[in-house]
Coordinates of C-alpha atoms and ligand atoms in Angstrom, one line a residue:
X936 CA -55.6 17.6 -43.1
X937 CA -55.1 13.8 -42.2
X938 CA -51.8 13.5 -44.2
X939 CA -50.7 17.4 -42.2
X940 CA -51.9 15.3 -38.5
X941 CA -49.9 12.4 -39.4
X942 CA -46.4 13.9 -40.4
X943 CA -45.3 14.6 -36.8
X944 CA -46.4 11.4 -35.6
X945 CA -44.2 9.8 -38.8
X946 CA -41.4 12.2 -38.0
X947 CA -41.3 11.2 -34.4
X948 CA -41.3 7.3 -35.5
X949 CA -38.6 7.9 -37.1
X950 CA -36.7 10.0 -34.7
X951 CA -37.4 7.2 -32.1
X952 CA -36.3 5.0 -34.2
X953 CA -32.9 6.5 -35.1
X954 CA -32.3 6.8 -31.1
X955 CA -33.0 3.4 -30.2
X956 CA -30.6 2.8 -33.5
X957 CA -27.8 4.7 -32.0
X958 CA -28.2 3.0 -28.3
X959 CA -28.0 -0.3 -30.0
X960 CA -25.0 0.4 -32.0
X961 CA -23.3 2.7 -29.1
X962 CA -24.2 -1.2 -26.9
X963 CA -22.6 -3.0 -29.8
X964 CA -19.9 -0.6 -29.4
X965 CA -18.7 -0.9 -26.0
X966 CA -18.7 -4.8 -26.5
X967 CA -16.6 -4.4 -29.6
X968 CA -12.9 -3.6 -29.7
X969 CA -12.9 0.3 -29.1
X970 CA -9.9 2.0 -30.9
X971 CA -10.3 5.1 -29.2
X972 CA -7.2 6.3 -31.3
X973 CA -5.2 6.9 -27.7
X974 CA -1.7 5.8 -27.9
X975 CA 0.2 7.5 -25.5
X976 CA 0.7 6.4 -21.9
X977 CA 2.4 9.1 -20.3
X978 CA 3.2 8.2 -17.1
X979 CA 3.3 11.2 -15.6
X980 CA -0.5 11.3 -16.4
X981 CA -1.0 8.2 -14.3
X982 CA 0.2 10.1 -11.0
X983 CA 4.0 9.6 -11.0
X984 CA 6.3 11.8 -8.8
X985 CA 9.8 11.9 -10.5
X986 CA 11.4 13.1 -7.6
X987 CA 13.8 9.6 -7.1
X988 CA 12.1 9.0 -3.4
X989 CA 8.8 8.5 -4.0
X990 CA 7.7 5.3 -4.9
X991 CA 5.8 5.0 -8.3
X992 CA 5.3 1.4 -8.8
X993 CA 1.2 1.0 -8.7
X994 CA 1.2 4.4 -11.5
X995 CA 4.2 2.3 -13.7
X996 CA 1.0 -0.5 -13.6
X997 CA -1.8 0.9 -14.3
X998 CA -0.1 2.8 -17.2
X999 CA 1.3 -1.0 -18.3
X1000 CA -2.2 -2.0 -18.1
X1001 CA -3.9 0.9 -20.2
X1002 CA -1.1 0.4 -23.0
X1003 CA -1.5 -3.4 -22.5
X1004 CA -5.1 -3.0 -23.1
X1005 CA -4.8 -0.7 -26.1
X1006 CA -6.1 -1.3 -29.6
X1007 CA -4.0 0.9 -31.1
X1008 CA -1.4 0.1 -33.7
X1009 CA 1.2 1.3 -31.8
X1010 CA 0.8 2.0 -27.9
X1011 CA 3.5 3.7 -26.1
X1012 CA 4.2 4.1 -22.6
X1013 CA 6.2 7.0 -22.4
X1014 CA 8.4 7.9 -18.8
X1015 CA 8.9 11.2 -19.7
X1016 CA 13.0 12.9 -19.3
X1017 CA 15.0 14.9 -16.8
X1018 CA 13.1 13.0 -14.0
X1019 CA 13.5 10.2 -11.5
X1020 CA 11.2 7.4 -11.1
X1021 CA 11.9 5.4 -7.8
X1022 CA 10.3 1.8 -8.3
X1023 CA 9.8 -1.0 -6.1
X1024 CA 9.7 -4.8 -7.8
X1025 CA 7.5 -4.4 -10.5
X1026 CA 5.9 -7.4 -13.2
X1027 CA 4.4 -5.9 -16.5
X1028 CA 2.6 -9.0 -18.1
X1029 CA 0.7 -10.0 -21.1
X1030 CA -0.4 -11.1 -23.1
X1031 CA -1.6 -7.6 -25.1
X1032 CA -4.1 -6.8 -27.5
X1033 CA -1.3 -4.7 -30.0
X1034 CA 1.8 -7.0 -31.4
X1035 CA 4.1 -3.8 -31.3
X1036 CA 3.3 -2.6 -27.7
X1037 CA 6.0 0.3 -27.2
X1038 CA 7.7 1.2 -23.8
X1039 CA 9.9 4.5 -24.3
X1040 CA 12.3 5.6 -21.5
X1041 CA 14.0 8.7 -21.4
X1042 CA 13.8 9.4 -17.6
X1043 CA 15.9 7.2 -15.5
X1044 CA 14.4 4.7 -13.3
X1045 CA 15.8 3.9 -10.3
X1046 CA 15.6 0.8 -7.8
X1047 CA 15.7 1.3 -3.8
X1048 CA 19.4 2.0 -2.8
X1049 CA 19.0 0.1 0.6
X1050 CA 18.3 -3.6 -0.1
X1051 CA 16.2 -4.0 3.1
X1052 CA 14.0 -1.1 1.9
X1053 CA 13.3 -3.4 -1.2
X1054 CA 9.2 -5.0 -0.6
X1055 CA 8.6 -7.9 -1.0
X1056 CA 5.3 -10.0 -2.1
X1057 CA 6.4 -13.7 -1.4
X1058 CA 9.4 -15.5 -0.9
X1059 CA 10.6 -15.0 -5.0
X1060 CA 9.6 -11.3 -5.1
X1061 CA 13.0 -10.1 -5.3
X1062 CA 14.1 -12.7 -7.9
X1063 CA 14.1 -9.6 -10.2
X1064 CA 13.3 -5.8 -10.0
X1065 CA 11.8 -5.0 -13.5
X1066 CA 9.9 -8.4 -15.1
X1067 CA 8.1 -8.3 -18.5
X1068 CA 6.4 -11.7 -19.6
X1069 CA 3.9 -13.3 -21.6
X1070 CA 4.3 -10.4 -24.2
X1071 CA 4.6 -10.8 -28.5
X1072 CA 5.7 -7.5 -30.3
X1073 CA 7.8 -5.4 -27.5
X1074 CA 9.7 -2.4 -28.0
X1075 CA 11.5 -1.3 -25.0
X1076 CA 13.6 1.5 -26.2
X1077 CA 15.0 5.2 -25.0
X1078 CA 17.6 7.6 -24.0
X1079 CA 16.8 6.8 -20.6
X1080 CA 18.5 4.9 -18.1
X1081 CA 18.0 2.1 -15.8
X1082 CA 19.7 2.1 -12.4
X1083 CA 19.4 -0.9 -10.5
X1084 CA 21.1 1.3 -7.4
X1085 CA 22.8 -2.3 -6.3
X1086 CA 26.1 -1.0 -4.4
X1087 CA 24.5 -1.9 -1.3
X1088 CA 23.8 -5.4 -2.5
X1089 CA 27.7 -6.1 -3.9
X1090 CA 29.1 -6.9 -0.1
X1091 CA 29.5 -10.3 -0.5
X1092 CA 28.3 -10.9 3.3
X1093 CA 25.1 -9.8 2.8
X1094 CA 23.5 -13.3 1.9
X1095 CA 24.8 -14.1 6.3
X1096 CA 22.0 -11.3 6.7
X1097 CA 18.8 -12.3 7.6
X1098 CA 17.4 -9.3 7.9
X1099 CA 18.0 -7.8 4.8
X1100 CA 14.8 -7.5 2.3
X1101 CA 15.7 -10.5 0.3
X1102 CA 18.0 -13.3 0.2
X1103 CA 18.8 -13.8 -3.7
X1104 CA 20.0 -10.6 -5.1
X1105 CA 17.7 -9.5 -7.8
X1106 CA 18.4 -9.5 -11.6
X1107 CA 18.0 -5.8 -13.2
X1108 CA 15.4 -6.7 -15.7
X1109 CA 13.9 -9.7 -17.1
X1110 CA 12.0 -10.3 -20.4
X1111 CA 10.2 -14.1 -19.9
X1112 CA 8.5 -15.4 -22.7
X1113 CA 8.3 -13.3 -24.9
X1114 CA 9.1 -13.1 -28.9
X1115 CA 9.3 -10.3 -31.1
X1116 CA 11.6 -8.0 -29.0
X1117 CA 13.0 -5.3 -29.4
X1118 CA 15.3 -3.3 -26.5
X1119 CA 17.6 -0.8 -28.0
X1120 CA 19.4 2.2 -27.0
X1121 CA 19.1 2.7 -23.1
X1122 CA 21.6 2.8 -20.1
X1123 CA 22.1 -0.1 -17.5
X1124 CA 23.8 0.4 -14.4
X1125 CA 24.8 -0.8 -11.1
X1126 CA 22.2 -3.7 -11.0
X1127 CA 22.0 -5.7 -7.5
X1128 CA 22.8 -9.0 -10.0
X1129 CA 22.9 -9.7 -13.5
X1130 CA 21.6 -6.3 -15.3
X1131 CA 19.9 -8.0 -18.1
X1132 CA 18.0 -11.5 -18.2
X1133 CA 16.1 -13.1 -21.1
X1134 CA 14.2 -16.1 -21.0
X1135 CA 11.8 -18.6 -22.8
X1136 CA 11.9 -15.8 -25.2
X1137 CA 12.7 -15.8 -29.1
X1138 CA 13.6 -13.6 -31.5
X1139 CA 15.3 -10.8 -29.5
X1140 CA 16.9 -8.3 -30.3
X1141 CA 19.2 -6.1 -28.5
X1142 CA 21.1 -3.1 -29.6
X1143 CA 22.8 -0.1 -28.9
X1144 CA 22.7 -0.9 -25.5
X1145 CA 25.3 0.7 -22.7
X1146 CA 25.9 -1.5 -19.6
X1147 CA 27.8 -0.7 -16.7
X1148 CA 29.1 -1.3 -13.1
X1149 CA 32.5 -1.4 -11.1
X1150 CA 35.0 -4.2 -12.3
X1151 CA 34.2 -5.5 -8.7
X1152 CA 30.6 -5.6 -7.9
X1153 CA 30.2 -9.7 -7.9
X1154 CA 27.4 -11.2 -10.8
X1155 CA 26.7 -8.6 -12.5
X1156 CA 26.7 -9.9 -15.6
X1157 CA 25.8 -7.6 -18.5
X1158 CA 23.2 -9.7 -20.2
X1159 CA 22.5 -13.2 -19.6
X1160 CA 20.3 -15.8 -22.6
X1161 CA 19.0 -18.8 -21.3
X1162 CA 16.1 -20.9 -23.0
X1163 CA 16.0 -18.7 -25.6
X1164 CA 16.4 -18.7 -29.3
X1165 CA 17.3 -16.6 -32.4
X1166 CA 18.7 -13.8 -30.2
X1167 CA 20.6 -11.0 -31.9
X1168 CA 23.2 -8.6 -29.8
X1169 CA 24.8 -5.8 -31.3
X1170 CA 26.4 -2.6 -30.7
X1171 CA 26.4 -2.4 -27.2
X1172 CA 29.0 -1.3 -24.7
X1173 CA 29.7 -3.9 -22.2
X1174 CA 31.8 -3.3 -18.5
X1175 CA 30.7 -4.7 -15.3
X1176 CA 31.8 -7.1 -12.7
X1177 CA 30.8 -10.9 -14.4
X1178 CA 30.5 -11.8 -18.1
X1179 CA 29.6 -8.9 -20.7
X1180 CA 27.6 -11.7 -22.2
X1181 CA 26.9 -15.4 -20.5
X1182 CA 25.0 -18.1 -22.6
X1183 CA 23.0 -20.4 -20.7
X1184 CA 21.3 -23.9 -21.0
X1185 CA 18.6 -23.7 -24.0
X1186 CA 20.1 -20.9 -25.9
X1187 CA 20.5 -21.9 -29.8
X1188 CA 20.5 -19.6 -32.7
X1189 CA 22.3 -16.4 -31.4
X1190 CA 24.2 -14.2 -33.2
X1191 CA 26.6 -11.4 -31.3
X1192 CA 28.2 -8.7 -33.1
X1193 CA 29.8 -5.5 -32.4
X1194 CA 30.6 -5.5 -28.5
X1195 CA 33.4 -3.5 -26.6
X1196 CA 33.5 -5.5 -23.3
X1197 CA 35.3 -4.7 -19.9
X1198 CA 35.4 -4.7 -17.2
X1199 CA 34.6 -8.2 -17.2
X1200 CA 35.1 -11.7 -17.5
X1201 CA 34.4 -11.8 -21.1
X1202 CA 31.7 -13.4 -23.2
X1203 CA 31.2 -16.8 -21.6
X1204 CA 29.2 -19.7 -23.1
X1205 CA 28.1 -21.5 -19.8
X1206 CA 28.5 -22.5 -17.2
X1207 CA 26.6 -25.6 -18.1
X1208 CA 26.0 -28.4 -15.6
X1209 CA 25.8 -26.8 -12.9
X1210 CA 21.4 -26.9 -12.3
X1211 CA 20.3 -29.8 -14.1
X1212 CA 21.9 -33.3 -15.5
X1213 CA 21.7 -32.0 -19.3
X1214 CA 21.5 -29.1 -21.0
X1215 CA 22.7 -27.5 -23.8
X1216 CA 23.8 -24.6 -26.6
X1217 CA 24.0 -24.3 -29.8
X1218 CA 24.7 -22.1 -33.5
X1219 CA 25.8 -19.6 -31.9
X1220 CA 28.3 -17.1 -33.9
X1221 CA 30.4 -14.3 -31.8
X1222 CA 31.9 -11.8 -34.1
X1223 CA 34.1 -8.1 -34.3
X1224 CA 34.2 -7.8 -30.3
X1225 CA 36.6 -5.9 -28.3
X1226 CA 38.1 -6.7 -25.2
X1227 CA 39.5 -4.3 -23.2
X1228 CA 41.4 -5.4 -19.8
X1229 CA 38.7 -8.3 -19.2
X1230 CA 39.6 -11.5 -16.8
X1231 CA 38.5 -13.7 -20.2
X1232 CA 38.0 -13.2 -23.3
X1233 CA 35.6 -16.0 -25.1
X1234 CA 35.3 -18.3 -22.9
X1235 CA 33.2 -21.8 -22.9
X1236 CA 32.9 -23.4 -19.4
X1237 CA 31.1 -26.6 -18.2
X1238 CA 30.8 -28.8 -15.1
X1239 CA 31.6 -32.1 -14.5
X1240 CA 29.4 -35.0 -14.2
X1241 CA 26.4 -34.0 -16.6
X1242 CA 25.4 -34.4 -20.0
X1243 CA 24.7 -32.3 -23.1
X1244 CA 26.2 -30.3 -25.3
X1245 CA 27.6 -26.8 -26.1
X1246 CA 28.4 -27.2 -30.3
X1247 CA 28.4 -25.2 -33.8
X1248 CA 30.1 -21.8 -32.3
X1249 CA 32.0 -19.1 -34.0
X1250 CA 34.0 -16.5 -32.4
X1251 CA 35.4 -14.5 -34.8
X1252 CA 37.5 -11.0 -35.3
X1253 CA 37.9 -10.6 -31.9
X1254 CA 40.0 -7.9 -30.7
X1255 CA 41.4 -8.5 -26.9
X1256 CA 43.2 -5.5 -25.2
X1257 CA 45.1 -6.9 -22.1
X1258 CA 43.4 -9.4 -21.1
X1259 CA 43.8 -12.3 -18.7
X1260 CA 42.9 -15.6 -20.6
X1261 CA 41.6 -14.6 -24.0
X1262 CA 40.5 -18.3 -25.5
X1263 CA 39.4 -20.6 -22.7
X1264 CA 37.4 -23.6 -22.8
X1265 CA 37.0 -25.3 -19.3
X1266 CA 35.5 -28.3 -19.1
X1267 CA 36.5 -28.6 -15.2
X1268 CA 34.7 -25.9 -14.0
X1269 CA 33.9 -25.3 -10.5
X1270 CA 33.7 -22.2 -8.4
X1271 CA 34.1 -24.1 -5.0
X1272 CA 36.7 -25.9 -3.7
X1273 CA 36.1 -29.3 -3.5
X1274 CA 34.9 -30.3 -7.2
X1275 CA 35.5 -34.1 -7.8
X1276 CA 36.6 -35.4 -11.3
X1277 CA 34.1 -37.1 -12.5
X1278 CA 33.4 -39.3 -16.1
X1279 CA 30.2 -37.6 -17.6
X1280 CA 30.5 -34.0 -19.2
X1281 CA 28.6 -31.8 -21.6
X1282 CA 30.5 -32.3 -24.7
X1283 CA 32.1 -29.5 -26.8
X1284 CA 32.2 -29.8 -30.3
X1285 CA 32.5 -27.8 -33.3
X1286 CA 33.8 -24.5 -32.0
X1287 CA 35.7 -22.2 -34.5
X1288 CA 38.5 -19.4 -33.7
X1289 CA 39.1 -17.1 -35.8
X1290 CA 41.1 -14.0 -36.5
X1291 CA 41.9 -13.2 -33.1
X1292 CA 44.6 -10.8 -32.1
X1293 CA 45.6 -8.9 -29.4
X1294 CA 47.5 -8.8 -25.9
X1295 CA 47.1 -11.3 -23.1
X1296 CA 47.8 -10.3 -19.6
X1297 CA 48.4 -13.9 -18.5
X1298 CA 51.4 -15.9 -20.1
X1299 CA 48.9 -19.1 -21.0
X1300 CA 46.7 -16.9 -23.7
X1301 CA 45.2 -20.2 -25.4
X1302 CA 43.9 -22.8 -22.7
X1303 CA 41.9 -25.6 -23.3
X1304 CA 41.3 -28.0 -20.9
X1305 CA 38.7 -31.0 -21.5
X1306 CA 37.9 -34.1 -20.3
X1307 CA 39.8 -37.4 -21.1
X1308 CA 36.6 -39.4 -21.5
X1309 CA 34.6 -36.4 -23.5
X1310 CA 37.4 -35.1 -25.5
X1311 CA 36.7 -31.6 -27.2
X1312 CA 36.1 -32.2 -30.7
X1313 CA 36.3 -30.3 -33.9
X1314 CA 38.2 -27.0 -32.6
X1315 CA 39.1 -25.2 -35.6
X1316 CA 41.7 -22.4 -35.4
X1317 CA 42.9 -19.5 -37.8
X1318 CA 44.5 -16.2 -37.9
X1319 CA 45.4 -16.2 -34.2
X1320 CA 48.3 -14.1 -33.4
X1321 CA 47.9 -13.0 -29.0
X1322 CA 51.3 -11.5 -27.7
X1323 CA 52.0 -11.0 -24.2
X1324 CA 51.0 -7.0 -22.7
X1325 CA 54.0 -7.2 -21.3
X1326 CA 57.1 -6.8 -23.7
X1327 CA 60.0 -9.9 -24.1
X1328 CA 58.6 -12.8 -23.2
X1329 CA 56.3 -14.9 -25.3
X1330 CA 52.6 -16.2 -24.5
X1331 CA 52.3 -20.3 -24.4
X1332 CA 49.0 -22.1 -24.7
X1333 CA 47.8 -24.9 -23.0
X1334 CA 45.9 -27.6 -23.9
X1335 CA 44.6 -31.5 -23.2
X1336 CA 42.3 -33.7 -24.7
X1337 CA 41.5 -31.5 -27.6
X1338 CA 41.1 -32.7 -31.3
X1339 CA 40.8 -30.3 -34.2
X1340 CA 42.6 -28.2 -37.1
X1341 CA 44.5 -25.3 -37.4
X1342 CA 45.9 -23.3 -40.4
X1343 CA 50.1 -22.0 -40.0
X1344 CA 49.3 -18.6 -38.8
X1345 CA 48.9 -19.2 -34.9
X1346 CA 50.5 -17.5 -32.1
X1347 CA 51.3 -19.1 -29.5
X1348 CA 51.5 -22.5 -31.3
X1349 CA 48.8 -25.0 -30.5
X1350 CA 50.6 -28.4 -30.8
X1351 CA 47.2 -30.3 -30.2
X1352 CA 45.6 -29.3 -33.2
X1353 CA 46.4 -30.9 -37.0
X1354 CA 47.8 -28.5 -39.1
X1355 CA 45.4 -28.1 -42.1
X1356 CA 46.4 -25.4 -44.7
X1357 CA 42.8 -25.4 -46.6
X1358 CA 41.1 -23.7 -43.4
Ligands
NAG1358 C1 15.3 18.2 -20.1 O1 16.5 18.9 -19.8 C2 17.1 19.4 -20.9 C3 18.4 20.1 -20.5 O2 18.3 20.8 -19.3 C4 16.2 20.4 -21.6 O3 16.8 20.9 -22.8 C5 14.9 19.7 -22.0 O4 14.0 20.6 -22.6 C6 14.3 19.1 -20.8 N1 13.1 18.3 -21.2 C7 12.0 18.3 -20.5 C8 10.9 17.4 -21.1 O5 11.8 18.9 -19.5
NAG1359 C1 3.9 -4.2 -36.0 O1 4.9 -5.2 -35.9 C2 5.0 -6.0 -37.0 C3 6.0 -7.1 -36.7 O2 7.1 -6.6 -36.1 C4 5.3 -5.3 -38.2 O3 5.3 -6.1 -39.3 C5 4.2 -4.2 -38.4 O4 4.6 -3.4 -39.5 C6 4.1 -3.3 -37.2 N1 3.0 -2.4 -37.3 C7 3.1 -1.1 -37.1 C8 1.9 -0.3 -37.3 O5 4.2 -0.6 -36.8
NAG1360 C1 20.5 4.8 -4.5 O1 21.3 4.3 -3.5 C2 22.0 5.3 -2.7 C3 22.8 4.6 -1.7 O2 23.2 3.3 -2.1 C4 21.0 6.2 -2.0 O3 21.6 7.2 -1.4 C5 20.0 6.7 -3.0 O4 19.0 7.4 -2.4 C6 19.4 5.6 -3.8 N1 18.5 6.1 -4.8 C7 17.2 5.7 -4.7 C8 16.4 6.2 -5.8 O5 16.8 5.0 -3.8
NAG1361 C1 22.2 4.9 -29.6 O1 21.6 5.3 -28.4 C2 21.9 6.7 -28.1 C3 21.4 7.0 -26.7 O2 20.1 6.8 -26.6 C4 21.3 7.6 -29.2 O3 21.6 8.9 -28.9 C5 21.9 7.1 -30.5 O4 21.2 7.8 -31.5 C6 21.7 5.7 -30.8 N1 22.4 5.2 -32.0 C7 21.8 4.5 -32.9 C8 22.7 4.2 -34.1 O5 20.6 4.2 -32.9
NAG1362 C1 17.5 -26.6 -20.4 O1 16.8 -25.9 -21.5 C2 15.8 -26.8 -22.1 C3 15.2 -26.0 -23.3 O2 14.6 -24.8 -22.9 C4 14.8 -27.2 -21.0 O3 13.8 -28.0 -21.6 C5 15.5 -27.9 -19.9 O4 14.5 -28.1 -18.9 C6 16.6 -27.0 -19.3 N1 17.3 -27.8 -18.4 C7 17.6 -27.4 -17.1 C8 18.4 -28.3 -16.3 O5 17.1 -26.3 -16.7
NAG1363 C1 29.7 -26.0 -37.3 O1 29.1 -24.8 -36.8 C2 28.8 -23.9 -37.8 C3 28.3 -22.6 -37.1 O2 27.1 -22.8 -36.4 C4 27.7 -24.5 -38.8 O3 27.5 -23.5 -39.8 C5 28.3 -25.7 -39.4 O4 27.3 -26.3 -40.2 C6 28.7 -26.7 -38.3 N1 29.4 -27.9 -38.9 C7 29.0 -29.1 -38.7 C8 29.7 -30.2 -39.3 O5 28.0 -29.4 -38.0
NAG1364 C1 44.3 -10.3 -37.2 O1 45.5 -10.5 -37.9 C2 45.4 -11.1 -39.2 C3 46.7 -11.4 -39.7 O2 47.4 -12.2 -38.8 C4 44.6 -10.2 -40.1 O3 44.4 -10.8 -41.3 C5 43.3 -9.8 -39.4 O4 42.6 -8.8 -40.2 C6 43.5 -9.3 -38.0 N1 42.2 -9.2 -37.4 C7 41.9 -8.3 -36.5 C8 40.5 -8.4 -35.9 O5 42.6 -7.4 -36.2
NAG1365 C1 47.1 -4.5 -18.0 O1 46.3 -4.9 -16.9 C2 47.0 -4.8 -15.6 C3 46.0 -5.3 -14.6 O2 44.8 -4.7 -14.6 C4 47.4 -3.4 -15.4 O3 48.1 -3.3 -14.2 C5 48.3 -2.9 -16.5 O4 48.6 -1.6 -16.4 C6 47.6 -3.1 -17.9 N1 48.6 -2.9 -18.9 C7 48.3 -2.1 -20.0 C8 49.4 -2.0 -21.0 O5 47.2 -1.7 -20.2
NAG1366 C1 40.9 -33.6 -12.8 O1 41.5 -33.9 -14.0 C2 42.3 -32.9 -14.6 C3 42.7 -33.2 -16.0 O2 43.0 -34.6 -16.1 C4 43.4 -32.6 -13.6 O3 44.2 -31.5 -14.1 C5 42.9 -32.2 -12.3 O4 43.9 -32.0 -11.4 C6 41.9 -33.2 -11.8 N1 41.2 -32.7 -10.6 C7 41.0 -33.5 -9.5 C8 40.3 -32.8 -8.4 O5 41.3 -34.6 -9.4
NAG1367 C1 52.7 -9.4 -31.9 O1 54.1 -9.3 -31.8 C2 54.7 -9.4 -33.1 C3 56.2 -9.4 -32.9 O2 56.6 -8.5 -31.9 C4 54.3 -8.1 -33.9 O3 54.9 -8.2 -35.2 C5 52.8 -8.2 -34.0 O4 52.3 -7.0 -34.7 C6 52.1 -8.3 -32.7 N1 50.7 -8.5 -32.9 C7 49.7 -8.1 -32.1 C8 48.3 -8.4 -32.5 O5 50.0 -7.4 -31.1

């Protein structure tokens, strides 16, 4: 009888028990990391309107945030196709808790057409439209595009305008420090500025990329490196109004293969001087590019008056279709008028051409103009053979205060450099 009485009060001991178990262990695990096992970030679940006029920055955010959040081993935040997302300037920050956060466009997003409809937080808001910092392991990736909608930003009067949204012209998209990226197989076009920006970031890679806007819309450079190292560029489809590629202070380790580029003003190295007394670039190796009808072809520009360097470059099998100046280096530059010549300059050393062939637009295909008290140093030149686009006459090169090596086989001559057979 006693053992019969005390069974149910056992039994409910234990059941007790087992529920005060499971409320610890479900406390434990809502402090603990929750894999939840979601992984997908749609954005249309978020509250998005594809309709290309309403605006869908705050959904874009808290979607970022969610997939930011996420445990998973791969989060993606997906913009669904066939629509159009209209966003206002939008920062996606980290860092995040997964190192191969995913961020997969194949609608098309699309910035405000009118540049005074742009909002803006504070006085840099409008720096860029679409910023992603602070983030390690990033895939943005696609068959989407990205329209920055700029036309209304290209008139060249429009920093007189007071009234308009904002004074600097916003850069398409920026990645700031971040490493481990990854942006591949998307659409750029028609940003207000430069299309793509990335800084303080390493290891990058970008690929398969299209980027486009009129021959005419001013700074629109394709994609711009600055501060950032180990930075691969392939495959990508380059024609806008500025440089396809331009290199900027900080950028060492870079390799760039595989470009068709023009419109354009080529793949420029610089300009450095121009915001700070030193500053540099470094191992960087340009190679199999195409250059169809561009203003320049590989081009290395500095400013005069400042220190550092731009040194260890390759540009090699490089393919130029009609264009104006294809091998520059310009240690004058200056895009205003009055530009004094001045003793210090960011020295240029170790840069080597080779196989380049093609048609030149202007007569003076090789021009290399550098500064008597930092002469260029260590040009190396092989397998260069640029004929004029037009037929009978003959291209001529240019060149001052240059010392290198060449091997026989360059067209037009280059009577600065020491012939040297054994390049
Ligand atoms: C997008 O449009 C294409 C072509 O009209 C269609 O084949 C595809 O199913 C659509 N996708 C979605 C997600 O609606
Ligand atoms: C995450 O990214 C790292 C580094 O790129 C890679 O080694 C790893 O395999 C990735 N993990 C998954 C689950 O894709
Ligand atoms: C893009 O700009 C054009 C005018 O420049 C405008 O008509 C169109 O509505 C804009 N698109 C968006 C999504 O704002
Ligand atoms: C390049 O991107 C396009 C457009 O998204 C895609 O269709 C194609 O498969 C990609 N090619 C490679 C080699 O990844
Ligand atoms: C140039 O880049 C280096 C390396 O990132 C940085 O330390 C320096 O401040 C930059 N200089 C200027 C003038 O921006
Ligand atoms: C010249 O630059 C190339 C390419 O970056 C590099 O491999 C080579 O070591 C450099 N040569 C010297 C003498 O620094
Ligand atoms: C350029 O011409 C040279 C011969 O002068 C040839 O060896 C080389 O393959 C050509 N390169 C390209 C990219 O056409
Ligand atoms: C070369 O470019 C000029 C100026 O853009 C153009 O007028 C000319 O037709 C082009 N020639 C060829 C052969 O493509
Ligand atoms: C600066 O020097 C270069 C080369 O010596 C010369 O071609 C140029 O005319 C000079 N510019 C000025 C503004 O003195
Ligand atoms: C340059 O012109 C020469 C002589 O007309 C011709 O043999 C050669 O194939 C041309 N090379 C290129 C790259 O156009």
């Amino acid at each position: 009888m006693a053992t019969l009485a005390a069974l149910p009060a056992a039994m409910a001991r234990i059941l007790l028990c087992l529920f005060v178990l499971a409320r610890v262990c479900a406390s434990i695990g809502s402090r603990l990391p929750i894999d939840d096992g979601k992984k997908f970030f749609d954005v249309i679940e978020y509250g998005t309107v594809g309709d290309g006029r309403t605006d869908n920055t705050k959904a874009f955010k808290k979607a970022w945030n969610d997939a930011c959040e996420s445990k998973a081993s791969v989060p993606t935040m997906h913009i669904p196709q066939n629509k159009t997302y209209l966003l206002q300037p939008l920062v996606l920050r980290g860092p995040c808790n997964s190192q191969n956060l995913t961020i997969q466009i194949d609608g098309t997003l699309a910035a405000p057409g009118d540049p005074s409809a742009w909002k803006k937080r504070d006085k840099k808001s409008c720096r860029h439209w679409i910023m992603i910092g602070d983030v390690d392991g990033l895939s943005v990736l696609g068959s989407g595009a990205i329209d920055g909608n700029g036309s209304g930003w290209w008139d060249h009067s429009l920093c007189r305008h007071r009234h308009v949204g904002c004074g600097k012209k916003p850069t398409g998209l920026v990645i700031d420090k971040c490493n481990e990226v990854r942006l591949s197989d998307l659409t750029f076009k028609d940003s207000p500025q430069m299309h793509i920006a990335i800084e303080r970031s390493t290891r990058v890679r970008a690929a398969n990329l299209t980027i486009t806007s009129p021959g005419h819309s001013p700074n629109t450079d394709g994609i711009h490196v600055q501060r950032s190292r180990h930075v691969r560029i392939h495959d990508c489809r380059i024609g806008t109004g500025d440089d396809c590629i331009s290199i900027g202070n900080g950028s060492a380790h870079l390799d760039i293969s595989r470009i068709t580029c023009g419109p354009g003003h080529g793949i420029s190295i610089g300009s450095l001087g121009k915001h700070g007394s030193r500053e540099t670039v470094e191992d960087v190796r340009v190679r199999d590019v195409h250059f169809v009808g561009t203003s320049n072809g590989v081009r290395i520009k500095t400013w005069q008056g400042r220190k550092g360097y731009a040194r260890d470059i390759v540009f090699e099998r490089i393919t130029v279709s009609n264009s104006s100046h294809p091998i520059i280096i310009d240690q004058f530059y200056c895009d205003h008028q009055d530009c004094k010549n001045q003793t210090s300059a960011v020295e240029i050393s170790n840069v080597t051409y080779s196989q380049v062939n093609g048609t030149s637009r202007a007569k003076a295909a090789v021009e290399f103009a550098c500064s008597n008290k930092h002469s260029c140093r260590d040009i190396l030149m092989k397998d260069i053979t640029l004929n004029l686009t037009a037929k009978g006459k003959e291209t001529t090169s240019y060149c001052s205060n240059v010392r290198g090596r060449r091997n026989s086989n360059i067209f037009p001559s280059i009577s600065c450099l020491e012939e040297d057979e054994d390049l």
